[in-house]
Tab-separated table of C-alpha atoms in Angstrom:
chain	number	residue	atom	x	y	z
A	1	UNK	CA	34.286	-16.719	18.088
A	2	UNK	CA	36.765	-14.069	18.761
A	3	UNK	CA	35.224	-10.923	17.252
A	4	UNK	CA	31.780	-11.289	18.263
A	5	UNK	CA	30.203	-8.846	20.846
A	6	UNK	CA	31.159	-8.957	23.952
A	7	UNK	CA	27.787	-9.040	27.060
A	8	UNK	CA	27.864	-4.964	27.555
A	9	UNK	CA	28.398	-4.326	23.887
A	10	UNK	CA	25.110	-6.351	23.217
A	11	UNK	CA	23.195	-4.755	26.153
A	12	UNK	CA	23.876	-0.969	24.949
A	13	UNK	CA	23.245	-2.167	20.820
A	14	UNK	CA	19.833	-3.464	22.017
A	15	UNK	CA	19.026	0.120	23.225
A	16	UNK	CA	19.407	2.382	20.676
A	17	UNK	CA	22.085	1.209	18.217
A	18	UNK	CA	20.409	-1.466	17.231
A	19	UNK	CA	16.407	-0.695	18.446
A	20	UNK	CA	14.360	-3.494	17.651
A	21	UNK	CA	11.773	-1.349	16.300
A	22	UNK	CA	13.372	2.115	15.387
A	23	UNK	CA	16.756	0.264	13.994
A	24	UNK	CA	15.874	-3.042	12.768
A	25	UNK	CA	11.993	-2.414	12.324
A	26	UNK	CA	10.873	-5.576	13.840
A	27	UNK	CA	7.665	-6.696	16.017
A	28	UNK	CA	5.998	-3.888	14.610
A	29	UNK	CA	2.146	-5.556	14.518
A	30	UNK	CA	2.505	-5.507	18.081
A	31	UNK	CA	4.224	-1.747	18.554
A	32	UNK	CA	1.443	-0.462	16.440
A	33	UNK	CA	-1.657	-2.585	18.435
A	34	UNK	CA	-0.909	-1.939	21.933
A	35	UNK	CA	0.822	2.194	22.282
A	36	UNK	CA	-2.689	3.584	22.233
A	37	UNK	CA	-1.822	4.075	26.256
A	38	UNK	CA	0.973	4.126	28.033
A	39	UNK	CA	0.032	1.295	30.810
A	40	UNK	CA	-0.433	-1.300	27.939
A	41	UNK	CA	2.906	0.010	26.124
A	42	UNK	CA	4.484	-1.018	29.716
A	43	UNK	CA	2.565	-4.072	30.241
A	44	UNK	CA	3.648	-5.335	26.863
A	45	UNK	CA	6.997	-4.316	26.895
A	46	UNK	CA	6.931	-6.548	30.758
A	47	UNK	CA	5.437	-9.080	28.802
A	48	UNK	CA	8.498	-9.082	26.044
A	49	UNK	CA	11.210	-8.872	28.696
A	50	UNK	CA	10.050	-11.454	30.645
A	51	UNK	CA	9.595	-13.891	27.515
A	52	UNK	CA	12.793	-12.539	25.745
A	53	UNK	CA	14.839	-13.386	28.934
A	54	UNK	CA	13.580	-16.688	29.371
A	55	UNK	CA	13.964	-17.954	26.007
A	56	UNK	CA	17.625	-16.583	25.093
A	57	UNK	CA	18.902	-18.217	28.677
A	58	UNK	CA	17.341	-21.295	27.668
A	59	UNK	CA	18.392	-21.512	24.007
A	60	UNK	CA	21.469	-20.341	25.681
A	61	UNK	CA	21.984	-23.141	27.646
A	62	UNK	CA	20.855	-25.874	25.166
A	63	UNK	CA	22.917	-24.085	21.814
A	64	UNK	CA	25.330	-27.008	22.184
A	65	UNK	CA	22.918	-29.335	21.463
A	66	UNK	CA	20.449	-27.937	18.760
A	67	UNK	CA	20.624	-29.081	15.406
A	68	UNK	CA	20.563	-26.644	12.631
A	69	UNK	CA	17.343	-27.981	11.253
A	70	UNK	CA	15.688	-28.324	14.136
A	71	UNK	CA	16.577	-25.280	15.590
A	72	UNK	CA	13.369	-23.499	14.931
A	73	UNK	CA	10.810	-25.574	16.109
A	74	UNK	CA	13.161	-25.361	19.866
A	75	UNK	CA	12.621	-21.848	19.219
A	76	UNK	CA	9.188	-22.081	18.973
A	77	UNK	CA	8.634	-24.454	21.558
A	78	UNK	CA	10.835	-22.356	24.072
A	79	UNK	CA	8.961	-19.168	23.062
A	80	UNK	CA	5.633	-20.208	22.552
A	81	UNK	CA	5.928	-22.144	26.171
A	82	UNK	CA	6.932	-18.747	28.108
A	83	UNK	CA	4.243	-16.327	26.392
A	84	UNK	CA	1.423	-18.991	27.391
A	85	UNK	CA	2.937	-18.528	31.014
A	86	UNK	CA	3.236	-14.681	30.739
A	87	UNK	CA	-0.678	-14.797	29.101
A	88	UNK	CA	-2.237	-17.073	32.085
A	89	UNK	CA	-0.292	-14.811	34.665
A	90	UNK	CA	-1.741	-11.694	33.059
A	91	UNK	CA	-5.381	-13.501	33.239
A	92	UNK	CA	-4.758	-14.261	37.049
A	93	UNK	CA	-3.301	-11.234	38.433
A	94	UNK	CA	-4.368	-8.129	35.932
A	95	UNK	CA	-7.551	-9.323	34.362
A	96	UNK	CA	-8.633	-6.050	33.307
A	97	UNK	CA	-5.212	-5.706	31.140
A	98	UNK	CA	-5.359	-9.135	29.892
A	99	UNK	CA	-9.154	-8.300	28.448
A	100	UNK	CA	-7.766	-5.029	26.983
A	101	UNK	CA	-4.491	-6.552	25.340
A	102	UNK	CA	-6.614	-8.915	24.015
A	103	UNK	CA	-5.026	-11.229	21.244
A	104	UNK	CA	-1.593	-9.499	21.268
A	105	UNK	CA	0.005	-11.685	24.045
A	106	UNK	CA	-0.474	-14.627	23.042
A	107	UNK	CA	0.866	-13.128	19.660
A	108	UNK	CA	3.466	-12.469	20.996
A	109	UNK	CA	4.610	-15.878	19.717
A	110	UNK	CA	5.225	-14.786	16.700
A	111	UNK	CA	7.140	-11.311	17.634
A	112	UNK	CA	10.094	-11.401	15.327
A	113	UNK	CA	12.321	-9.989	18.021
A	114	UNK	CA	12.207	-12.716	20.088
A	115	UNK	CA	13.356	-15.274	17.208
A	116	UNK	CA	15.789	-12.986	16.087
A	117	UNK	CA	17.546	-12.605	19.261
A	118	UNK	CA	17.556	-16.549	19.860
A	119	UNK	CA	19.099	-17.090	16.207
A	120	UNK	CA	21.564	-14.216	16.357
A	121	UNK	CA	22.517	-14.285	20.133
A	122	UNK	CA	21.270	-16.767	22.364
A	123	UNK	CA	22.020	-20.036	20.104
A	124	UNK	CA	25.698	-18.643	19.907
A	125	UNK	CA	26.938	-17.134	22.732
A	126	UNK	CA	27.188	-17.483	26.262
A	127	UNK	CA	24.606	-17.547	28.792
A	128	UNK	CA	25.556	-14.357	29.967
A	129	UNK	CA	25.786	-12.976	26.747
A	130	UNK	CA	22.300	-13.901	25.943
A	131	UNK	CA	21.142	-12.365	28.986
A	132	UNK	CA	22.502	-8.859	28.462
A	133	UNK	CA	21.174	-9.464	24.692
A	134	UNK	CA	17.770	-9.951	26.284
A	135	UNK	CA	17.657	-7.252	28.544
A	136	UNK	CA	19.046	-4.819	26.109
A	137	UNK	CA	16.471	-5.351	23.235
A	138	UNK	CA	13.782	-5.525	26.090
A	139	UNK	CA	14.776	-2.203	27.137
A	140	UNK	CA	15.066	-0.937	23.713
A	141	UNK	CA	11.628	-1.985	22.694
A	142	UNK	CA	10.228	-0.654	25.890
A	143	UNK	CA	11.332	2.583	25.100
A	144	UNK	CA	10.046	2.564	21.906
A	145	UNK	CA	6.855	1.676	23.008
A	146	UNK	CA	6.575	3.911	25.319
A	147	UNK	CA	7.638	6.863	22.868
A	148	UNK	CA	5.023	6.177	20.643
A	149	UNK	CA	2.472	5.457	23.472
A	150	UNK	CA	2.775	8.807	24.937
A	151	UNK	CA	2.699	10.588	22.140
A	152	UNK	CA	-0.131	8.853	20.987
A	153	UNK	CA	-2.147	8.768	24.987
A	154	UNK	CA	-1.240	12.262	25.223
A	155	UNK	CA	-2.618	13.764	21.799
A	156	UNK	CA	-5.364	11.519	21.342
A	157	UNK	CA	-6.982	11.904	25.311
A	158	UNK	CA	-5.065	14.791	26.876
A	159	UNK	CA	-3.966	12.103	29.288
A	160	UNK	CA	-0.948	10.047	30.305
A	161	UNK	CA	-1.616	6.646	31.898
A	162	UNK	CA	-5.245	7.359	32.942
A	163	UNK	CA	-3.808	11.253	34.528
A	164	UNK	CA	-5.179	14.321	33.342
A	165	UNK	CA	-1.796	15.981	31.730
A	166	UNK	CA	-3.698	18.446	29.022
A	167	UNK	CA	-6.312	21.257	30.390
A	168	UNK	CA	-9.242	19.470	29.834
A	169	UNK	CA	-10.295	22.033	27.213
A	170	UNK	CA	-7.499	19.766	24.555
A	171	UNK	CA	-9.958	18.670	21.984
A	172	UNK	CA	-9.159	14.938	22.248
A	173	UNK	CA	-7.531	14.088	18.672
A	174	UNK	CA	-9.521	11.031	18.950
A	175	UNK	CA	-7.718	9.775	15.742
A	176	UNK	CA	-4.605	8.929	17.439
A	177	UNK	CA	-5.636	6.361	19.729
A	178	UNK	CA	-6.977	4.521	16.574
A	179	UNK	CA	-5.387	2.788	14.117
A	180	UNK	CA	-4.320	5.466	11.920
A	181	UNK	CA	-2.736	7.243	14.772
A	182	UNK	CA	-0.471	4.411	15.561
A	183	UNK	CA	0.987	4.231	12.176
A	184	UNK	CA	1.474	8.556	11.499
A	185	UNK	CA	2.807	8.390	14.973
A	186	UNK	CA	5.266	5.745	14.402
A	187	UNK	CA	6.083	7.140	10.547
A	188	UNK	CA	7.215	10.496	12.399
A	189	UNK	CA	8.790	9.217	15.256
A	190	UNK	CA	11.209	6.877	12.915
A	191	UNK	CA	11.604	9.971	10.490
A	192	UNK	CA	12.953	11.890	13.502
A	193	UNK	CA	15.159	8.950	14.564
A	194	UNK	CA	16.410	8.870	11.344
A	195	UNK	CA	16.752	12.652	10.941
A	196	UNK	CA	18.695	12.896	14.316
A	197	UNK	CA	21.346	9.871	12.901
A	198	UNK	CA	21.751	11.639	9.922
A	199	UNK	CA	22.433	15.142	11.138
A	200	UNK	CA	25.039	13.077	13.948
A	201	UNK	CA	26.736	11.258	11.735
A	202	UNK	CA	27.221	14.585	9.522
A	203	UNK	CA	28.769	16.572	11.962
A	204	UNK	CA	31.278	13.508	12.312
A	205	UNK	CA	32.862	13.722	9.241
B	1	UNK	CA	20.603	-42.212	-4.470
B	2	UNK	CA	23.809	-43.653	-4.597
B	3	UNK	CA	25.506	-41.191	-2.979
B	4	UNK	CA	22.496	-41.319	-0.039
B	5	UNK	CA	23.682	-45.310	0.866
B	6	UNK	CA	27.335	-44.206	2.112
B	7	UNK	CA	25.901	-41.263	4.042
B	8	UNK	CA	23.593	-43.073	5.794
B	9	UNK	CA	25.736	-46.209	6.453
B	10	UNK	CA	28.384	-43.713	7.840
B	11	UNK	CA	25.176	-42.045	10.223
B	12	UNK	CA	24.783	-45.518	11.123
B	13	UNK	CA	27.954	-45.905	11.895
B	14	UNK	CA	28.591	-42.792	13.717
B	15	UNK	CA	25.992	-44.115	16.329
B	16	UNK	CA	23.031	-42.604	18.298
B	17	UNK	CA	24.685	-39.286	18.412
B	18	UNK	CA	23.737	-38.420	14.920
B	19	UNK	CA	20.353	-40.214	14.909
B	20	UNK	CA	17.219	-39.150	14.116
B	21	UNK	CA	16.295	-39.915	17.657
B	22	UNK	CA	18.902	-37.825	19.301
B	23	UNK	CA	17.893	-35.399	17.413
B	24	UNK	CA	14.306	-35.182	18.207
B	25	UNK	CA	15.074	-36.421	21.536
B	26	UNK	CA	16.102	-32.547	22.519
B	27	UNK	CA	12.763	-31.475	20.827
B	28	UNK	CA	10.367	-34.228	22.557
B	29	UNK	CA	12.121	-33.570	26.004
B	30	UNK	CA	11.597	-29.954	25.788
B	31	UNK	CA	8.113	-30.300	24.984
B	32	UNK	CA	7.701	-32.541	27.699
B	33	UNK	CA	9.571	-30.357	30.472
B	34	UNK	CA	7.110	-27.233	29.205
B	35	UNK	CA	3.859	-29.253	28.766
B	36	UNK	CA	4.552	-30.058	32.748
B	37	UNK	CA	5.567	-26.513	33.248
B	38	UNK	CA	2.367	-25.358	31.835
B	39	UNK	CA	0.330	-28.022	33.005
B	40	UNK	CA	1.748	-26.981	36.696
B	41	UNK	CA	0.936	-22.927	35.424
B	42	UNK	CA	-2.829	-24.148	34.650
B	43	UNK	CA	-3.069	-26.296	37.957
B	44	UNK	CA	-2.227	-23.176	40.042
B	45	UNK	CA	-3.917	-20.497	37.975
B	46	UNK	CA	-6.885	-21.480	36.496
B	47	UNK	CA	-9.041	-21.170	39.607
B	48	UNK	CA	-7.627	-17.481	39.952
B	49	UNK	CA	-8.886	-17.585	36.176
B	50	UNK	CA	-12.185	-18.276	36.009
B	51	UNK	CA	-12.714	-16.714	39.712
B	52	UNK	CA	-11.847	-13.261	37.880
B	53	UNK	CA	-14.376	-13.948	35.464
B	54	UNK	CA	-17.029	-14.711	38.182
B	55	UNK	CA	-15.911	-11.764	40.140
B	56	UNK	CA	-16.156	-9.384	37.702
B	57	UNK	CA	-19.841	-10.277	37.271
B	58	UNK	CA	-20.255	-10.551	41.074
B	59	UNK	CA	-18.432	-7.624	42.089
B	60	UNK	CA	-20.585	-5.339	40.298
B	61	UNK	CA	-23.584	-6.826	41.325
B	62	UNK	CA	-24.506	-5.273	44.582
B	63	UNK	CA	-24.160	-1.454	42.994
B	64	UNK	CA	-25.983	-2.510	40.029
B	65	UNK	CA	-28.768	-2.699	42.203
B	66	UNK	CA	-28.031	-0.075	45.841
B	67	UNK	CA	-26.320	2.119	43.763
B	68	UNK	CA	-22.474	2.576	44.181
B	69	UNK	CA	-22.681	4.236	47.349
B	70	UNK	CA	-25.371	2.686	49.326
B	71	UNK	CA	-23.430	-0.657	48.309
B	72	UNK	CA	-20.475	0.849	49.383
B	73	UNK	CA	-22.065	1.248	52.851
B	74	UNK	CA	-23.969	-1.637	53.096
B	75	UNK	CA	-20.588	-3.645	52.890
B	76	UNK	CA	-18.729	-1.405	55.501
B	77	UNK	CA	-21.753	-2.237	57.422
B	78	UNK	CA	-21.449	-6.224	56.919
B	79	UNK	CA	-25.233	-6.089	55.602
B	80	UNK	CA	-25.413	-9.499	54.313
B	81	UNK	CA	-26.172	-9.350	50.820
B	82	UNK	CA	-27.173	-12.720	48.867
B	83	UNK	CA	-26.875	-13.035	45.054
B	84	UNK	CA	-28.503	-15.890	43.688
B	85	UNK	CA	-27.785	-17.203	39.928
B	86	UNK	CA	-30.389	-18.515	37.710
B	87	UNK	CA	-31.751	-18.559	34.181
B	88	UNK	CA	-34.800	-17.735	32.504
B	89	UNK	CA	-36.485	-19.122	29.873
B	90	UNK	CA	-38.578	-16.924	27.728
B	91	UNK	CA	-41.213	-17.673	24.987
B	92	UNK	CA	-42.044	-14.474	22.623
B	93	UNK	CA	-43.703	-14.138	19.533
B	94	UNK	CA	-42.353	-17.635	18.274
B	95	UNK	CA	-38.846	-17.403	19.488
B	96	UNK	CA	-37.445	-18.812	22.465
B	97	UNK	CA	-34.542	-16.357	24.705
B	98	UNK	CA	-32.599	-17.698	27.473
B	99	UNK	CA	-31.374	-15.097	30.052
B	100	UNK	CA	-28.785	-15.319	33.080
B	101	UNK	CA	-30.091	-13.619	35.987
B	102	UNK	CA	-29.208	-12.566	39.892
B	103	UNK	CA	-31.569	-12.684	42.474
B	104	UNK	CA	-30.435	-10.070	45.031
B	105	UNK	CA	-31.661	-10.011	48.678
B	106	UNK	CA	-30.444	-8.090	51.149
B	107	UNK	CA	-30.841	-9.461	54.829
B	108	UNK	CA	-33.509	-12.015	53.531
B	109	UNK	CA	-36.005	-9.521	52.069
B	110	UNK	CA	-35.801	-9.183	47.926
B	111	UNK	CA	-33.737	-6.268	46.937
B	112	UNK	CA	-33.448	-6.287	43.122
B	113	UNK	CA	-32.558	-8.304	40.070
B	114	UNK	CA	-29.412	-8.231	37.664
B	115	UNK	CA	-29.817	-9.637	34.465
B	116	UNK	CA	-27.185	-10.481	31.586
B	117	UNK	CA	-28.230	-9.380	28.344
B	118	UNK	CA	-26.465	-9.201	25.070
B	119	UNK	CA	-26.731	-8.027	21.501
B	120	UNK	CA	-25.055	-6.792	18.430
B	121	UNK	CA	-23.158	-3.320	18.960
B	122	UNK	CA	-21.165	-1.322	16.315
B	123	UNK	CA	-18.162	-3.533	16.098
B	124	UNK	CA	-18.898	-6.448	17.785
B	125	UNK	CA	-21.072	-8.369	20.496
B	126	UNK	CA	-22.005	-6.084	23.457
B	127	UNK	CA	-22.786	-7.588	27.006
B	128	UNK	CA	-24.801	-5.905	29.967
B	129	UNK	CA	-25.618	-6.374	32.964
B	130	UNK	CA	-29.077	-4.730	33.509
B	131	UNK	CA	-29.867	-3.961	37.218
B	132	UNK	CA	-33.516	-3.728	37.848
B	133	UNK	CA	-35.816	-3.291	41.023
B	134	UNK	CA	-37.478	-6.143	43.251
B	135	UNK	CA	-40.869	-5.310	41.302
B	136	UNK	CA	-38.826	-4.987	37.671
B	137	UNK	CA	-40.486	-1.209	37.633
B	138	UNK	CA	-37.434	0.459	37.193
B	139	UNK	CA	-33.570	0.276	36.535
B	140	UNK	CA	-31.412	0.449	39.208
B	141	UNK	CA	-28.119	0.371	36.942
B	142	UNK	CA	-26.756	-0.860	33.959
B	143	UNK	CA	-22.795	-2.188	33.307
B	144	UNK	CA	-20.872	-2.986	30.228
B	145	UNK	CA	-19.130	-6.698	30.504
B	146	UNK	CA	-17.687	-6.866	27.156
B	147	UNK	CA	-17.461	-4.342	24.180
B	148	UNK	CA	-15.194	-3.825	21.156
B	149	UNK	CA	-16.697	-0.682	20.439
B	150	UNK	CA	-14.379	1.952	18.600
B	151	UNK	CA	-11.795	3.373	21.270
B	152	UNK	CA	-12.188	7.165	21.899
B	153	UNK	CA	-16.021	7.178	20.460
B	154	UNK	CA	-18.104	4.181	21.408
B	155	UNK	CA	-16.468	2.641	23.921
B	156	UNK	CA	-17.408	5.785	26.549
B	157	UNK	CA	-20.583	3.648	26.664
B	158	UNK	CA	-18.691	2.248	29.536
B	159	UNK	CA	-18.401	5.417	31.858
B	160	UNK	CA	-19.825	5.288	34.936
B	161	UNK	CA	-21.498	9.056	33.815
B	162	UNK	CA	-22.880	7.904	30.795
B	163	UNK	CA	-24.111	4.759	32.256
B	164	UNK	CA	-25.624	6.388	35.044
B	165	UNK	CA	-28.483	8.147	32.568
B	166	UNK	CA	-30.494	4.860	33.164
B	167	UNK	CA	-30.809	4.813	36.924
B	168	UNK	CA	-34.050	5.203	38.390
B	169	UNK	CA	-35.566	5.167	34.527
B	170	UNK	CA	-39.244	3.800	34.594
B	171	UNK	CA	-39.496	0.406	32.620
B	172	UNK	CA	-43.112	1.355	31.574
B	173	UNK	CA	-42.132	2.580	28.339
B	174	UNK	CA	-38.987	1.847	25.572
B	175	UNK	CA	-35.877	4.527	26.473
B	176	UNK	CA	-35.047	6.787	23.374
B	177	UNK	CA	-32.051	7.335	22.254
B	178	UNK	CA	-31.302	11.392	21.250
B	179	UNK	CA	-28.790	13.440	20.401
B	180	UNK	CA	-27.441	16.841	22.090
B	181	UNK	CA	-29.397	16.228	25.936
B	182	UNK	CA	-31.862	14.493	27.078
B	183	UNK	CA	-34.774	16.365	28.183
B	184	UNK	CA	-37.680	13.699	28.163
B	185	UNK	CA	-37.949	11.323	31.238
B	186	UNK	CA	-37.439	8.400	28.654
B	187	UNK	CA	-34.918	9.718	26.709
B	188	UNK	CA	-31.186	8.658	26.703
B	189	UNK	CA	-28.708	11.364	25.564
B	190	UNK	CA	-26.872	9.611	23.123
B	191	UNK	CA	-22.247	9.321	23.613
B	192	UNK	CA	-21.068	12.345	21.289
B	193	UNK	CA	-19.983	10.564	17.916
B	194	UNK	CA	-21.154	7.093	18.921
B	195	UNK	CA	-24.881	7.088	17.938
B	196	UNK	CA	-24.501	3.653	17.004
B	197	UNK	CA	-23.157	2.343	20.272
B	198	UNK	CA	-25.501	4.295	22.342
B	199	UNK	CA	-28.604	2.791	20.530
B	200	UNK	CA	-27.351	-0.762	20.729
B	201	UNK	CA	-27.295	-0.502	24.117
B	202	UNK	CA	-30.764	1.314	24.543
B	203	UNK	CA	-31.799	-1.510	22.362
B	204	UNK	CA	-30.770	-4.374	24.761
B	205	UNK	CA	-32.055	-2.620	27.292
B	206	UNK	CA	-35.035	-2.164	26.173
B	207	UNK	CA	-35.923	-5.619	24.582
B	208	UNK	CA	-34.369	-7.634	27.608
B	209	UNK	CA	-37.285	-5.650	29.862
B	210	UNK	CA	-39.948	-6.453	27.219
B	211	UNK	CA	-38.827	-9.746	27.158
B	212	UNK	CA	-38.444	-9.879	31.157
B	213	UNK	CA	-41.372	-7.951	32.745
B	214	UNK	CA	-43.920	-9.514	34.602
B	215	UNK	CA	-42.058	-12.807	34.325
B	216	UNK	CA	-39.297	-12.378	37.248
B	217	UNK	CA	-41.255	-14.724	39.525
B	218	UNK	CA	-38.931	-16.719	41.270
B	219	UNK	CA	-41.055	-19.926	40.227
B	220	UNK	CA	-40.425	-19.140	36.323
B	221	UNK	CA	-36.385	-19.016	37.684
B	222	UNK	CA	-34.292	-21.851	37.484
B	223	UNK	CA	-31.950	-21.069	40.671
B	224	UNK	CA	-28.252	-22.674	40.642
B	225	UNK	CA	-26.181	-22.161	43.784
B	226	UNK	CA	-25.879	-18.948	46.021
B	227	UNK	CA	-22.839	-16.282	46.178
B	228	UNK	CA	-22.098	-14.339	48.958
C-alpha cells in the first residue's frame, strides 16, 4: 500500500498526465456524441462528475466488504443508481437539455471511465484519495469534452454556447457538428496532444 | 471433485463470513438502499417531469393562436386564456385518424385551435403543434415539439424564423414547398439543404388541415378537463 498515489497525485494525474480521454482513451462514445456544442458538453461533464464522485466515495467506503468476484456487480449497481438520479434530475430541472442529450445520460452507466476509477482507485484506497481521484478525472474529462466542443461548435455554427463569436459571414462548416466532425476534431486534437508531449520529452533528454 | 469437498467444509466451518449469503448480502443491501433512494427520487421528481412534458405544450399554445407578441401582452394584462384539451376522431377514405387538440378561448370567447400532429420526417417522426384561427381558415402558427432531423440542416425547421412562414397562410389550398424564395401566397421556402425536412413539415400541416377542415366543431370533440 505504501507506494500508492497520494490524494494530490491522484487529483493531478486525472487532469492531464492520465487524462481519461486523451491519455486513457476511455469514455469515447459520449465524448464523440455530446461535443457538438459547449452546453451539452458541460452538462455531460457535470453529470459524469456527480456520478464518478458519488460512486468513488461509496465504493471506497465499502472497499473492505467487497468480494473480488462480486465487485463488478457492486460497481455497476452503484453507478447505475447515481446515473438514474442524474437522469431524473435533468429531466425535472433541465428538461430541454435532457431532451437534447437523449440516451447519452443513461449511457453514463457504461462509461468505462467510472468503472475504471472504481476498480483502479476507489476499491483500493481511502475515501479522501478516491474523492480527489474522482474530481481530478472529472475535470480531465470535462476539459477534454470542452476542448472538442469549442472547436466543433465554433467551426460548425460560428457560435459558442449560443453566442456568436465568428462574423455572420462565416460559412458554418456544418460537418463539424455532425458525427464526422467529432472524429475529425478528436483525431486532430489527440494528435496535437501527442505531438506536444513528444516535443516536451525530447527537450528533457 | 475431491478437492472441492474439504474446501467446502472449510468454508462452512469458517462460518457466516465466507458463506454465499454473506457475500450476496452486500449486493442485496445495496440494491435495497439504492432502490429506495431511486423510489424517493421518483416520488419527488416524477410529477415535475410529467409537468415539464405537459407544460412544454401548454406554454406554446397561446403564442400559436395569438402570436408571440400578443400572447405576451395578454399574459401581462392577465387576460384569462382557457385551454381545453380534447381528441377528435376523423374517418376519411377508409382510414381513421385521431388528433389531440386544444380549444383556446380568450375571456370566454373562442379564439382558436391548436392541433397536435405527427408524421414521418427525414430522420424520424416529427411532431408538430399547429395553430388555427377559430374558424380554421388561417394558420396562426406552428411549433416543432419533437424532431431528430440532421443537426445544422434539417433541425432548422425548429427556428422561429422558418416557422413564421406558416403564419397567416390560408387553409383553402394545400401549401407547397419551393426552393430559393417563396413568392406565391401558398408557398413555403424550404430550409437550405433540408428540402425533405421542409416538405415533411408542410405535408403534415396540409394533411392535418385537410383531415380537420369543417370538422372543428365542439360537438364532435371529446373534451377532457380544462387548463388555465
